[in-house]
Short mmCIF file of the C-alpha atoms (twelve columns), coordinates in Angstrom:
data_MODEL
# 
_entry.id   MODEL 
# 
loop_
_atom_site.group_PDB 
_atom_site.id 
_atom_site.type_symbol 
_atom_site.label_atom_id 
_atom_site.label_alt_id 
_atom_site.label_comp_id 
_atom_site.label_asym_id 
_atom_site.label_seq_id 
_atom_site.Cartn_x 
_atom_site.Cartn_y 
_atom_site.Cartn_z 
_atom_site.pdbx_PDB_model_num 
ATOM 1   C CA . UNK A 1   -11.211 -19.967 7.608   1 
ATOM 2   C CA . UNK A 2   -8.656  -22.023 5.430   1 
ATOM 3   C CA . UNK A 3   -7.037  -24.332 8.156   1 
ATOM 4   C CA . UNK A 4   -4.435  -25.141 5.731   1 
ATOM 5   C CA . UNK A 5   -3.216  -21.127 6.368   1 
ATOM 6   C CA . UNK A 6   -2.736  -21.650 9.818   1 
ATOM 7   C CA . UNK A 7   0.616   -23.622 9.022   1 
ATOM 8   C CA . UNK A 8   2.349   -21.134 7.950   1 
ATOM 9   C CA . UNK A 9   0.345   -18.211 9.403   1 
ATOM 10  C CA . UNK A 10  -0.619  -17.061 13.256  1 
ATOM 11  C CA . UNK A 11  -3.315  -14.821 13.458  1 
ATOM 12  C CA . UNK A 12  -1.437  -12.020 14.866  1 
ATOM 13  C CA . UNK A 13  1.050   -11.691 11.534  1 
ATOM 14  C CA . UNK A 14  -2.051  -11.010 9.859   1 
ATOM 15  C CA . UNK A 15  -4.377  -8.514  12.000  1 
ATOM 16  C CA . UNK A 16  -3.267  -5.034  14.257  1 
ATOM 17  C CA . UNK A 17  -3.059  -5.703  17.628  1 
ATOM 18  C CA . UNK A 18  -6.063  -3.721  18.779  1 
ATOM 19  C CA . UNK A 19  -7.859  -6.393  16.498  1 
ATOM 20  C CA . UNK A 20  -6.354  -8.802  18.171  1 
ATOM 21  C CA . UNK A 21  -6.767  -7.469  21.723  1 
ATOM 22  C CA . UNK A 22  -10.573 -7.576  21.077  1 
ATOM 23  C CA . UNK A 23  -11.006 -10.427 18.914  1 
ATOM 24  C CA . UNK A 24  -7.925  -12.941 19.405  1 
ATOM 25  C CA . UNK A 25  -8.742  -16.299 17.088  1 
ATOM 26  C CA . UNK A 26  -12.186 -14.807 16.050  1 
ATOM 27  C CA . UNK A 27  -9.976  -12.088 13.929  1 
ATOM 28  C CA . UNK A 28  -10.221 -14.884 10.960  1 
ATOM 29  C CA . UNK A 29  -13.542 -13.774 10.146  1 
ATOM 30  C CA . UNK A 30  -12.788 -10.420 8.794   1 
ATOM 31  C CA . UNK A 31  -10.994 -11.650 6.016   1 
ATOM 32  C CA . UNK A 32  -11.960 -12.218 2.191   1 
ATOM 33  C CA . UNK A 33  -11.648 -15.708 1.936   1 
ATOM 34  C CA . UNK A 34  -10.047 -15.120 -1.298  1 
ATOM 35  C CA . UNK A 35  -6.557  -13.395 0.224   1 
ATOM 36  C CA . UNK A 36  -6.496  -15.853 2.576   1 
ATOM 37  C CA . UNK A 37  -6.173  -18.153 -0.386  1 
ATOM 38  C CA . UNK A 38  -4.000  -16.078 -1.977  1 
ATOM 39  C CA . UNK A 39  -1.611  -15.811 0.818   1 
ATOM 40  C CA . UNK A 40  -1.717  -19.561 0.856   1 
ATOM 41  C CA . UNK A 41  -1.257  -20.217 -2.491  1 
ATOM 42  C CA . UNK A 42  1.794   -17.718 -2.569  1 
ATOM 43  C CA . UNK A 43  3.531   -19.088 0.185   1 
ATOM 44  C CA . UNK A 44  3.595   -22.774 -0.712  1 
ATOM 45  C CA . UNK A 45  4.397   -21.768 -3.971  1 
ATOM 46  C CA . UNK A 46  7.510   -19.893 -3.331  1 
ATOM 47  C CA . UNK A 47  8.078   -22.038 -0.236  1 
ATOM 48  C CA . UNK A 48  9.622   -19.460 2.042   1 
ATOM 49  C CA . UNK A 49  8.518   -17.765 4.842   1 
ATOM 50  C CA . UNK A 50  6.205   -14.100 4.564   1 
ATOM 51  C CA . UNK A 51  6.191   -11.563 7.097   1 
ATOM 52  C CA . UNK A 52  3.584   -9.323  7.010   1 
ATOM 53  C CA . UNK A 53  3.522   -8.050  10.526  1 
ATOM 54  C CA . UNK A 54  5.164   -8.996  13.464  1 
ATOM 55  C CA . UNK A 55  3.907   -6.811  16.651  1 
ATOM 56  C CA . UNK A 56  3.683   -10.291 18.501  1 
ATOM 57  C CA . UNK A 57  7.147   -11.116 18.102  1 
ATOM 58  C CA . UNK A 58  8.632   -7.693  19.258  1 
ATOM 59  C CA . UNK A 59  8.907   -6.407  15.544  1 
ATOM 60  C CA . UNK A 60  7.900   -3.188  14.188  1 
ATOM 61  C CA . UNK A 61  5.177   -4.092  11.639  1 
ATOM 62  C CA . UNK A 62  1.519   -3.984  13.321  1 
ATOM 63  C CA . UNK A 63  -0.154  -2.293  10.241  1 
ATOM 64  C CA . UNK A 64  0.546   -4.330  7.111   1 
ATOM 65  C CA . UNK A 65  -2.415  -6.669  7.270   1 
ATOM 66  C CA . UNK A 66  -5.653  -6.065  8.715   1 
ATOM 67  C CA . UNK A 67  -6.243  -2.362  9.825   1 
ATOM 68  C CA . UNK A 68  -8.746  -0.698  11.990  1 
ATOM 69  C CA . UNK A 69  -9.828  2.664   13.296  1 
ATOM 70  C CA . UNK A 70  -7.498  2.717   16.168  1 
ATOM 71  C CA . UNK A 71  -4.630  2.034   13.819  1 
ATOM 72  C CA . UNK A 72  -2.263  5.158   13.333  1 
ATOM 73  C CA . UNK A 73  -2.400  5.275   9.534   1 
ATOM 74  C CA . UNK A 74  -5.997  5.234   9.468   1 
ATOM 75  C CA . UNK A 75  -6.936  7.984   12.890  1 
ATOM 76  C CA . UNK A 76  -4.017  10.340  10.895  1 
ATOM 77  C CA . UNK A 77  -5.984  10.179  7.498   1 
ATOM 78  C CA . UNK A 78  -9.248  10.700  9.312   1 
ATOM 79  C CA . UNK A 79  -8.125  13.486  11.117  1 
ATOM 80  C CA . UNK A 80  -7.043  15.278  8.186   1 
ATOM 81  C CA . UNK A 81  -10.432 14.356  6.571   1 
ATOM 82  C CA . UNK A 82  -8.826  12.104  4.184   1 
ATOM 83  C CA . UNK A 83  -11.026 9.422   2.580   1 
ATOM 84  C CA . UNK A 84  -9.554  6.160   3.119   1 
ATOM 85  C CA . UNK A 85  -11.080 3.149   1.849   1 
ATOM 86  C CA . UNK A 86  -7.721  1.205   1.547   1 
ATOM 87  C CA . UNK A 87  -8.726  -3.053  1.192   1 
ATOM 88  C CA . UNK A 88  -6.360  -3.253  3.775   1 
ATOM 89  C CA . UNK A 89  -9.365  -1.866  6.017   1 
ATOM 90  C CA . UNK A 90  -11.645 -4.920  4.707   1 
ATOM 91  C CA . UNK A 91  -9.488  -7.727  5.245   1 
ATOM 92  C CA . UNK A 92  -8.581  -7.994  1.518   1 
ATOM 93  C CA . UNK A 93  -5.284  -6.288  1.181   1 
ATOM 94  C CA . UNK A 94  -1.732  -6.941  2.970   1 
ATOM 95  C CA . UNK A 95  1.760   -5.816  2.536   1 
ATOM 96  C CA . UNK A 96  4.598   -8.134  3.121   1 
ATOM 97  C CA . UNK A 97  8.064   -9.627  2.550   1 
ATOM 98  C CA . UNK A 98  9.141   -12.867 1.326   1 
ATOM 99  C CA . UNK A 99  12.328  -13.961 3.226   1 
ATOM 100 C CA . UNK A 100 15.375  -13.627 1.153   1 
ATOM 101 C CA . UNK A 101 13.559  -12.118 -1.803  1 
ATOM 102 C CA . UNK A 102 13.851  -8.599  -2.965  1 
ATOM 103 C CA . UNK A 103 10.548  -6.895  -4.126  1 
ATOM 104 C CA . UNK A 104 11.437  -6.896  -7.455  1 
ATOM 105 C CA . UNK A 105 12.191  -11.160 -7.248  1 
ATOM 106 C CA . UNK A 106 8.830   -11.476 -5.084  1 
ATOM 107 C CA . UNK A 107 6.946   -9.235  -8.186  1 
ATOM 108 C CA . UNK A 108 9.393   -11.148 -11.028 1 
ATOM 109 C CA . UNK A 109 7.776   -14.668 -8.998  1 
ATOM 110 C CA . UNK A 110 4.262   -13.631 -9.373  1 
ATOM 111 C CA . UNK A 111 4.311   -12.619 -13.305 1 
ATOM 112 C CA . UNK A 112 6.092   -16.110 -14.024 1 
ATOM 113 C CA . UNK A 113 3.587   -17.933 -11.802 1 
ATOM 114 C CA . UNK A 114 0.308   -16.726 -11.730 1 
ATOM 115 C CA . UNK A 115 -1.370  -19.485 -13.027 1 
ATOM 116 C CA . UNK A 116 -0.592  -21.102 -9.324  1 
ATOM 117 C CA . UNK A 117 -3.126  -17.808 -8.180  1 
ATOM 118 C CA . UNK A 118 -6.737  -19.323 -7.557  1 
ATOM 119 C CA . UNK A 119 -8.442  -15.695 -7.628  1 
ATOM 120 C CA . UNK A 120 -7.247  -12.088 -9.818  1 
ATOM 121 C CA . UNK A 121 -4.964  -10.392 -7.407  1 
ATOM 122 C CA . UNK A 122 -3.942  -6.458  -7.872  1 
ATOM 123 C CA . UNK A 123 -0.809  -5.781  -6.850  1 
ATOM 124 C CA . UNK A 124 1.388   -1.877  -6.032  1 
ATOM 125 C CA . UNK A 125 4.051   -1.583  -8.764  1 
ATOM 126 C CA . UNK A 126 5.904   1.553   -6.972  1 
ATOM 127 C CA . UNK A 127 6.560   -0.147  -3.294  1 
ATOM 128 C CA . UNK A 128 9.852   0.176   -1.970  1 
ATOM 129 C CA . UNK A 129 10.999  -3.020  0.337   1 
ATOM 130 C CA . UNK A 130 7.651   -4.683  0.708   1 
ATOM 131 C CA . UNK A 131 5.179   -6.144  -1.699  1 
ATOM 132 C CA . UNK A 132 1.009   -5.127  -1.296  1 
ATOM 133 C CA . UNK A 133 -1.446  -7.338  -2.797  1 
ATOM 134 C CA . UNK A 134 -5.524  -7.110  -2.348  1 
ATOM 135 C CA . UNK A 135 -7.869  -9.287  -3.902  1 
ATOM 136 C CA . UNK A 136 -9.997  -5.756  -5.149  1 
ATOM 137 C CA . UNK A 137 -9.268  -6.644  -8.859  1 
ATOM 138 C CA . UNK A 138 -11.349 -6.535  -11.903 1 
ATOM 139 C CA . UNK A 139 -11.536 -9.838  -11.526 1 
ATOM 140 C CA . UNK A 140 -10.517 -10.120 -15.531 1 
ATOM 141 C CA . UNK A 141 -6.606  -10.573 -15.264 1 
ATOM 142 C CA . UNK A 142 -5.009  -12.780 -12.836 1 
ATOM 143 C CA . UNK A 143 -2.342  -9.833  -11.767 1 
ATOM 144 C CA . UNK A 144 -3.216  -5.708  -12.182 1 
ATOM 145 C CA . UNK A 145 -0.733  -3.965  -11.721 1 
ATOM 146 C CA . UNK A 146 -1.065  -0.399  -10.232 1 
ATOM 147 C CA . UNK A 147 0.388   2.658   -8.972  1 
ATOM 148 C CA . UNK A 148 -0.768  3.611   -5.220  1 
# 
């Protein structure tokens, strides 16, 4: 793990909390090193806090980082025999917000500064109020864009 994500990021904003039930600290390992350095590079660089979830705080986001099995999204697409192979599943994916940003400033940010990115990011052009980037690119372009 990164230490240097730890400063701005708990382990619980970043995993579900059945992960976290079963795993606590060890969760770190089930991330690509290369969101985790992402994340890092995105939040020093725009220098305001992200929220991706916040279960652990009494919020309502416990899916936006790290998903499992147990997680609702994922038992509902499996129950309607839905293939889901979302990098949210393989700790390379994460939706989030960027205090006092819109999505539109947050995606207007990472155009002007993607040089700051130290791996090719994708990143969903039609989210409404949150921003989802994976590190599942073609690992040509520093930012694809794509529809989900």
């Amino acid at each position: 793990m990164n230490h240097r994500i730890s400063k701005y990021f708990d382990i619980q904003e970043l995993v579900c909390p059945h992960v976290y039930d079963k795993y606590g600290l060890y969760a770190w390992q089930f991330f690509d090193p290369r969101l985790l350095d992402v994340l890092l590079a995105i939040r020093e660089g725009i220098g305001k806090p992200i929220i991706v979830n916040n279960w652990s705080n009494g919020g309502n986001f416990s899916q936006r980082g790290l998903r499992c099995n147990c997680c609702m999204i994922v038992r509902d697409k499996t129950a309607l025999e839905k293939l889901y192979v979302s990098a949210h599943l393989q700790g390379m994916g994460v939706d989030f917000n960027v205090q006092g940003m819109s999505t539109q400033e947050v995606h207007e940010w990472l155009k002007k500064n993607q040089i700051l990115l130290p791996h090719p990011i994708r990143v969903e052009e039609n989210t409404d109020g949150w921003v989802h980037i994976d590190v599942r690119s073609d690992g040509f372009r520093a930012i694809t864009w794509f529809k989900g």
